[in-house]
Every structure is written in structure tokens, then in C-alpha cells.
């Protein structure tokens, strides 16, 4: 079971590198655009649209069918079938993606919000807390390879969040850079629905 988990991490790492080979950057941890340009108001959070690094690398994990059906112009819980393919983001987020799930992970103790599919692996944004990104830190100094991205309402890059990490930016080499870590839904030995990770 642990060997399967190690293999999952290897496949995700290879997919991330293949994504970089195609787009000349690493995937963003999350990418959305602001409802307003005011990031200082915690009550006016962003995320009018939603796509994650997990979704971006899916074509390199033989999950292209899911990636193609994901509508990045809609919220993760959107029930709008804008292209008429019979799938919505709210349906897709419920999927269990085997490569994103470690066999030894403690599963959530109850369904996650929106019945989102759990995930065992989280991309690393570095040493900066991503909560400061979500709650309006004016200039988060993310120093990891997989950083969050946020766009202005017109979909242009917001100056505070436009870091696109390229291989050349990792000056100490990728073998010394923490790309992703494993998480669990029982951080204190008690199964939970508030810790752990989701892929979308």
C-alpha cells in the first residue's frame, strides 16, 4: 500500500514536469479571478471561477476526459452545463481520482462540503501561509514552486499574484525543492471533514 502511495507521488511529479515542458511554467496551486479588485476585505473573497493544479496536470495522468469537461470559467460547485456535454463542475468534484488517493489515508468521517472527492496530496506554495492569500495579504511572498494565482475581474493578472514559476526560477535544483506533501483526514487521530485536501 505504501508503494502505491509512492508511485502516486512519482506519477504526479512526472505529470507536473510534463506540464512544465508544455507550458514553460509549473501549474498554479489554484487559479481564479477576483469578484472585485479589493483584496483587503475578507468578506469579499475571490474565486468567481476555479481551477487547481491537480486539474491542470490531469491530462498527463490519463485523466484528460475530466480535465476537458472542467469549466474553468465557473465555480467548483457550479451546476451550469455551459457547453452541453452533460457534466458540471459540481458533478466532477465528486469523483474519486485513484492517483490522487493514498490507500493508507484515513478517509473523511463524513461527506465533504459539496461531496468533493478527497485527495491525499497537496502542492506546496512554500513557507508562506496560503490563508494570507485568501484573506487579503497585500503582497504574499510565496516562495514555493506551486503558487496560488488570482486574476482581476477582466481576467488580467493581478500584480500581487502573477508569479509564474519556471524551472529556471528554482535555483537550488528541483531535487531540493518541496513540490508536494501527503495529508490525512485524521490529523490528531480523529477522523475529520475539516482537514486534509480536495483536488478541486
Tab-separated table of C-alpha atoms in Angstrom:
chain	number	residue	atom	x	y	z
A	1	UNK	CA	0.000	0.000	0.000
A	2	UNK	CA	2.821	2.402	0.782
A	3	UNK	CA	4.494	1.505	-2.510
A	4	UNK	CA	1.274	2.531	-4.296
A	5	UNK	CA	1.368	5.871	-2.490
A	6	UNK	CA	4.987	6.423	-3.520
A	7	UNK	CA	4.073	5.548	-7.083
A	8	UNK	CA	1.221	8.087	-6.999
A	9	UNK	CA	3.622	10.816	-5.891
A	10	UNK	CA	6.050	9.826	-8.633
A	11	UNK	CA	3.306	9.971	-11.277
A	12	UNK	CA	2.134	13.379	-10.032
A	13	UNK	CA	5.702	14.711	-10.073
A	14	UNK	CA	6.233	13.441	-13.632
A	15	UNK	CA	2.903	14.939	-14.712
A	16	UNK	CA	3.901	18.279	-13.185
A	17	UNK	CA	7.200	18.246	-15.084
A	18	UNK	CA	5.417	17.287	-18.310
A	19	UNK	CA	3.022	20.187	-17.765
A	20	UNK	CA	6.055	22.467	-17.428
A	21	UNK	CA	7.532	21.089	-20.655
A	22	UNK	CA	4.307	22.029	-22.452
A	23	UNK	CA	3.538	25.434	-20.904
A	24	UNK	CA	7.022	26.503	-19.740
A	25	UNK	CA	5.756	27.022	-16.203
A	26	UNK	CA	4.602	24.915	-13.295
A	27	UNK	CA	0.847	24.694	-12.670
A	28	UNK	CA	-0.737	27.116	-10.233
A	29	UNK	CA	-1.976	25.687	-6.953
A	30	UNK	CA	-5.274	27.437	-7.590
A	31	UNK	CA	-6.295	29.964	-10.211
A	32	UNK	CA	-9.358	32.179	-10.068
A	33	UNK	CA	-10.340	35.776	-10.581
A	34	UNK	CA	-11.497	38.427	-8.163
A	35	UNK	CA	-15.117	39.393	-7.812
A	36	UNK	CA	-13.811	42.867	-7.022
A	37	UNK	CA	-10.345	44.364	-7.023
A	38	UNK	CA	-10.447	44.850	-3.247
A	39	UNK	CA	-8.459	42.059	-1.595
A	40	UNK	CA	-8.417	43.803	1.782
A	41	UNK	CA	-11.990	42.807	2.621
A	42	UNK	CA	-12.174	39.228	3.991
A	43	UNK	CA	-15.921	39.284	3.420
A	44	UNK	CA	-15.415	39.727	-0.309
A	45	UNK	CA	-13.373	36.664	-1.104
A	46	UNK	CA	-12.283	35.819	-4.650
A	47	UNK	CA	-12.989	32.634	-6.584
A	48	UNK	CA	-15.732	33.508	-9.044
A	49	UNK	CA	-14.035	30.866	-11.194
A	50	UNK	CA	-11.897	27.943	-10.174
A	51	UNK	CA	-9.189	25.633	-11.461
A	52	UNK	CA	-6.482	23.854	-9.484
A	53	UNK	CA	-3.041	22.476	-10.201
A	54	UNK	CA	-4.472	18.994	-9.810
A	55	UNK	CA	-6.879	19.675	-12.675
A	56	UNK	CA	-4.161	21.233	-14.829
A	57	UNK	CA	-1.974	18.113	-14.661
A	58	UNK	CA	-4.820	15.639	-15.226
A	59	UNK	CA	-4.142	15.262	-18.976
A	60	UNK	CA	-0.709	13.896	-18.027
A	61	UNK	CA	-2.266	11.348	-15.653
A	62	UNK	CA	-4.627	9.777	-18.195
A	63	UNK	CA	-7.460	11.886	-16.780
A	64	UNK	CA	-7.883	14.099	-19.828
A	65	UNK	CA	-11.619	13.360	-20.003
A	66	UNK	CA	-12.116	15.030	-16.618
A	67	UNK	CA	-9.854	17.967	-17.456
A	68	UNK	CA	-11.643	18.627	-20.761
A	69	UNK	CA	-15.029	18.648	-19.065
A	70	UNK	CA	-13.949	21.008	-16.289
A	71	UNK	CA	-15.307	24.518	-16.913
A	72	UNK	CA	-12.641	26.898	-15.625
A	73	UNK	CA	-14.997	29.816	-16.193
A	74	UNK	CA	-17.301	28.501	-13.463
A	75	UNK	CA	-17.025	27.935	-9.712
A	76	UNK	CA	-16.014	24.488	-8.491
A	77	UNK	CA	-19.581	23.872	-7.284
A	78	UNK	CA	-21.295	25.292	-10.366
A	79	UNK	CA	-24.296	23.372	-11.702
A	80	UNK	CA	-24.160	25.190	-15.063
A	81	UNK	CA	-23.577	22.904	-18.041
A	82	UNK	CA	-22.410	25.709	-20.313
A	83	UNK	CA	-21.068	23.501	-23.115
A	84	UNK	CA	-23.913	20.979	-23.036
A	85	UNK	CA	-21.700	17.922	-22.523
A	86	UNK	CA	-23.856	16.612	-19.681
A	87	UNK	CA	-21.271	17.382	-16.982
A	88	UNK	CA	-20.969	20.224	-14.490
A	89	UNK	CA	-18.170	21.119	-12.104
A	90	UNK	CA	-20.454	20.180	-9.209
A	91	UNK	CA	-20.672	16.672	-10.662
A	92	UNK	CA	-16.972	16.337	-11.457
A	93	UNK	CA	-15.732	17.357	-7.999
A	94	UNK	CA	-17.364	14.258	-6.530
A	95	UNK	CA	-15.102	11.930	-8.498
A	96	UNK	CA	-12.505	9.805	-6.774
A	97	UNK	CA	-9.270	10.063	-8.768
A	98	UNK	CA	-7.170	6.986	-7.863
A	99	UNK	CA	-3.812	8.684	-8.468
A	100	UNK	CA	-4.776	11.424	-6.003
A	101	UNK	CA	-5.625	8.973	-3.220
A	102	UNK	CA	-3.166	7.123	-0.986
A	103	UNK	CA	-4.508	3.675	0.043
A	104	UNK	CA	-3.384	4.249	3.646
A	105	UNK	CA	-5.052	7.645	4.087
A	106	UNK	CA	-7.726	7.960	6.764
A	107	UNK	CA	-10.851	8.916	4.853
A	108	UNK	CA	-13.088	11.810	5.989
A	109	UNK	CA	-15.531	10.920	8.742
A	110	UNK	CA	-18.447	12.314	6.722
A	111	UNK	CA	-19.031	13.647	3.188
A	112	UNK	CA	-17.019	16.766	2.435
A	113	UNK	CA	-18.726	20.038	1.557
A	114	UNK	CA	-20.295	19.680	-1.863
A	115	UNK	CA	-19.444	15.961	-1.761
A	116	UNK	CA	-15.984	16.888	-3.052
A	117	UNK	CA	-13.650	13.996	-3.722
A	118	UNK	CA	-10.852	13.721	-1.136
A	119	UNK	CA	-7.206	13.962	-2.105
A	120	UNK	CA	-4.100	12.734	-0.292
A	121	UNK	CA	-1.615	15.171	-1.786
A	122	UNK	CA	-1.220	18.949	-1.518
A	123	UNK	CA	1.036	21.145	-3.636
A	124	UNK	CA	3.456	23.313	-1.673
A	125	UNK	CA	3.266	27.103	-2.021
A	126	UNK	CA	6.396	27.445	0.095
A	127	UNK	CA	6.802	28.906	3.557
A	128	UNK	CA	4.016	31.497	3.309
A	129	UNK	CA	0.582	30.604	4.662
A	130	UNK	CA	-1.985	30.379	1.882
A	131	UNK	CA	-4.613	31.696	4.313
A	132	UNK	CA	-2.994	35.101	3.870
A	133	UNK	CA	-3.632	34.780	0.144
A	134	UNK	CA	-7.307	34.072	0.691
A	135	UNK	CA	-7.772	36.775	3.290
A	136	UNK	CA	-6.156	39.739	1.644
A	137	UNK	CA	-2.458	39.912	2.483
A	138	UNK	CA	-1.384	42.757	0.173
A	139	UNK	CA	1.726	41.079	-1.230
A	140	UNK	CA	2.210	37.430	-0.254
A	141	UNK	CA	5.791	36.364	-0.779
A	142	UNK	CA	5.112	32.841	-1.937
A	143	UNK	CA	8.429	31.087	-2.374
A	144	UNK	CA	7.287	27.620	-3.417
A	145	UNK	CA	7.115	26.134	-6.897
A	146	UNK	CA	3.320	25.760	-6.976
A	147	UNK	CA	1.805	29.117	-6.048
A	148	UNK	CA	-1.792	30.395	-5.996
A	149	UNK	CA	-2.837	32.759	-8.766
A	150	UNK	CA	-5.585	35.335	-8.794
A	151	UNK	CA	-6.814	37.471	-11.669
A	152	UNK	CA	-8.513	40.826	-11.865
A	153	UNK	CA	-12.203	40.874	-12.859
A	154	UNK	CA	-11.182	41.418	-16.503
A	155	UNK	CA	-9.052	38.228	-16.279
A	156	UNK	CA	-5.762	40.158	-16.457
A	157	UNK	CA	-3.022	39.234	-14.000
A	158	UNK	CA	-3.256	40.916	-10.621
A	159	UNK	CA	0.227	42.329	-9.852
A	160	UNK	CA	0.303	40.785	-6.381
A	161	UNK	CA	-0.388	37.271	-7.602
A	162	UNK	CA	1.127	36.835	-11.025
A	163	UNK	CA	4.143	34.695	-10.204
A	164	UNK	CA	4.556	32.017	-12.849
A	165	UNK	CA	7.234	29.641	-11.593
A	166	UNK	CA	9.567	28.245	-14.226
A	167	UNK	CA	12.233	25.594	-13.868
A	168	UNK	CA	14.942	28.251	-14.120
A	169	UNK	CA	13.468	30.030	-11.079
A	170	UNK	CA	14.346	27.078	-8.851
A	171	UNK	CA	17.999	27.968	-8.471
A	172	UNK	CA	18.887	25.266	-5.937
A	173	UNK	CA	17.526	22.490	-8.158
A	174	UNK	CA	14.250	20.609	-8.172
A	175	UNK	CA	15.674	17.768	-6.076
A	176	UNK	CA	15.997	20.249	-3.188
A	177	UNK	CA	12.544	21.791	-3.664
A	178	UNK	CA	9.432	20.539	-1.891
A	179	UNK	CA	6.800	20.077	-4.594
A	180	UNK	CA	4.023	18.255	-2.808
A	181	UNK	CA	3.236	16.625	0.508
A	182	UNK	CA	0.911	13.944	1.795
A	183	UNK	CA	-2.006	14.829	4.031
A	184	UNK	CA	-4.638	12.961	6.007
A	185	UNK	CA	-8.136	13.474	7.377
A	186	UNK	CA	-7.151	12.394	10.898
A	187	UNK	CA	-4.533	14.978	11.961
A	188	UNK	CA	-4.929	14.198	15.659
A	189	UNK	CA	-6.027	10.616	15.266
A	190	UNK	CA	-9.681	11.647	14.964
A	191	UNK	CA	-11.294	11.331	11.507
A	192	UNK	CA	-12.348	14.746	10.319
A	193	UNK	CA	-14.003	16.607	7.471
A	194	UNK	CA	-12.164	19.874	8.096
A	195	UNK	CA	-8.570	18.797	7.493
A	196	UNK	CA	-6.995	17.038	4.571
A	197	UNK	CA	-7.300	18.011	0.946
A	198	UNK	CA	-9.523	18.013	-2.125
A	199	UNK	CA	-8.364	18.023	-5.739
A	200	UNK	CA	-10.826	20.695	-6.888
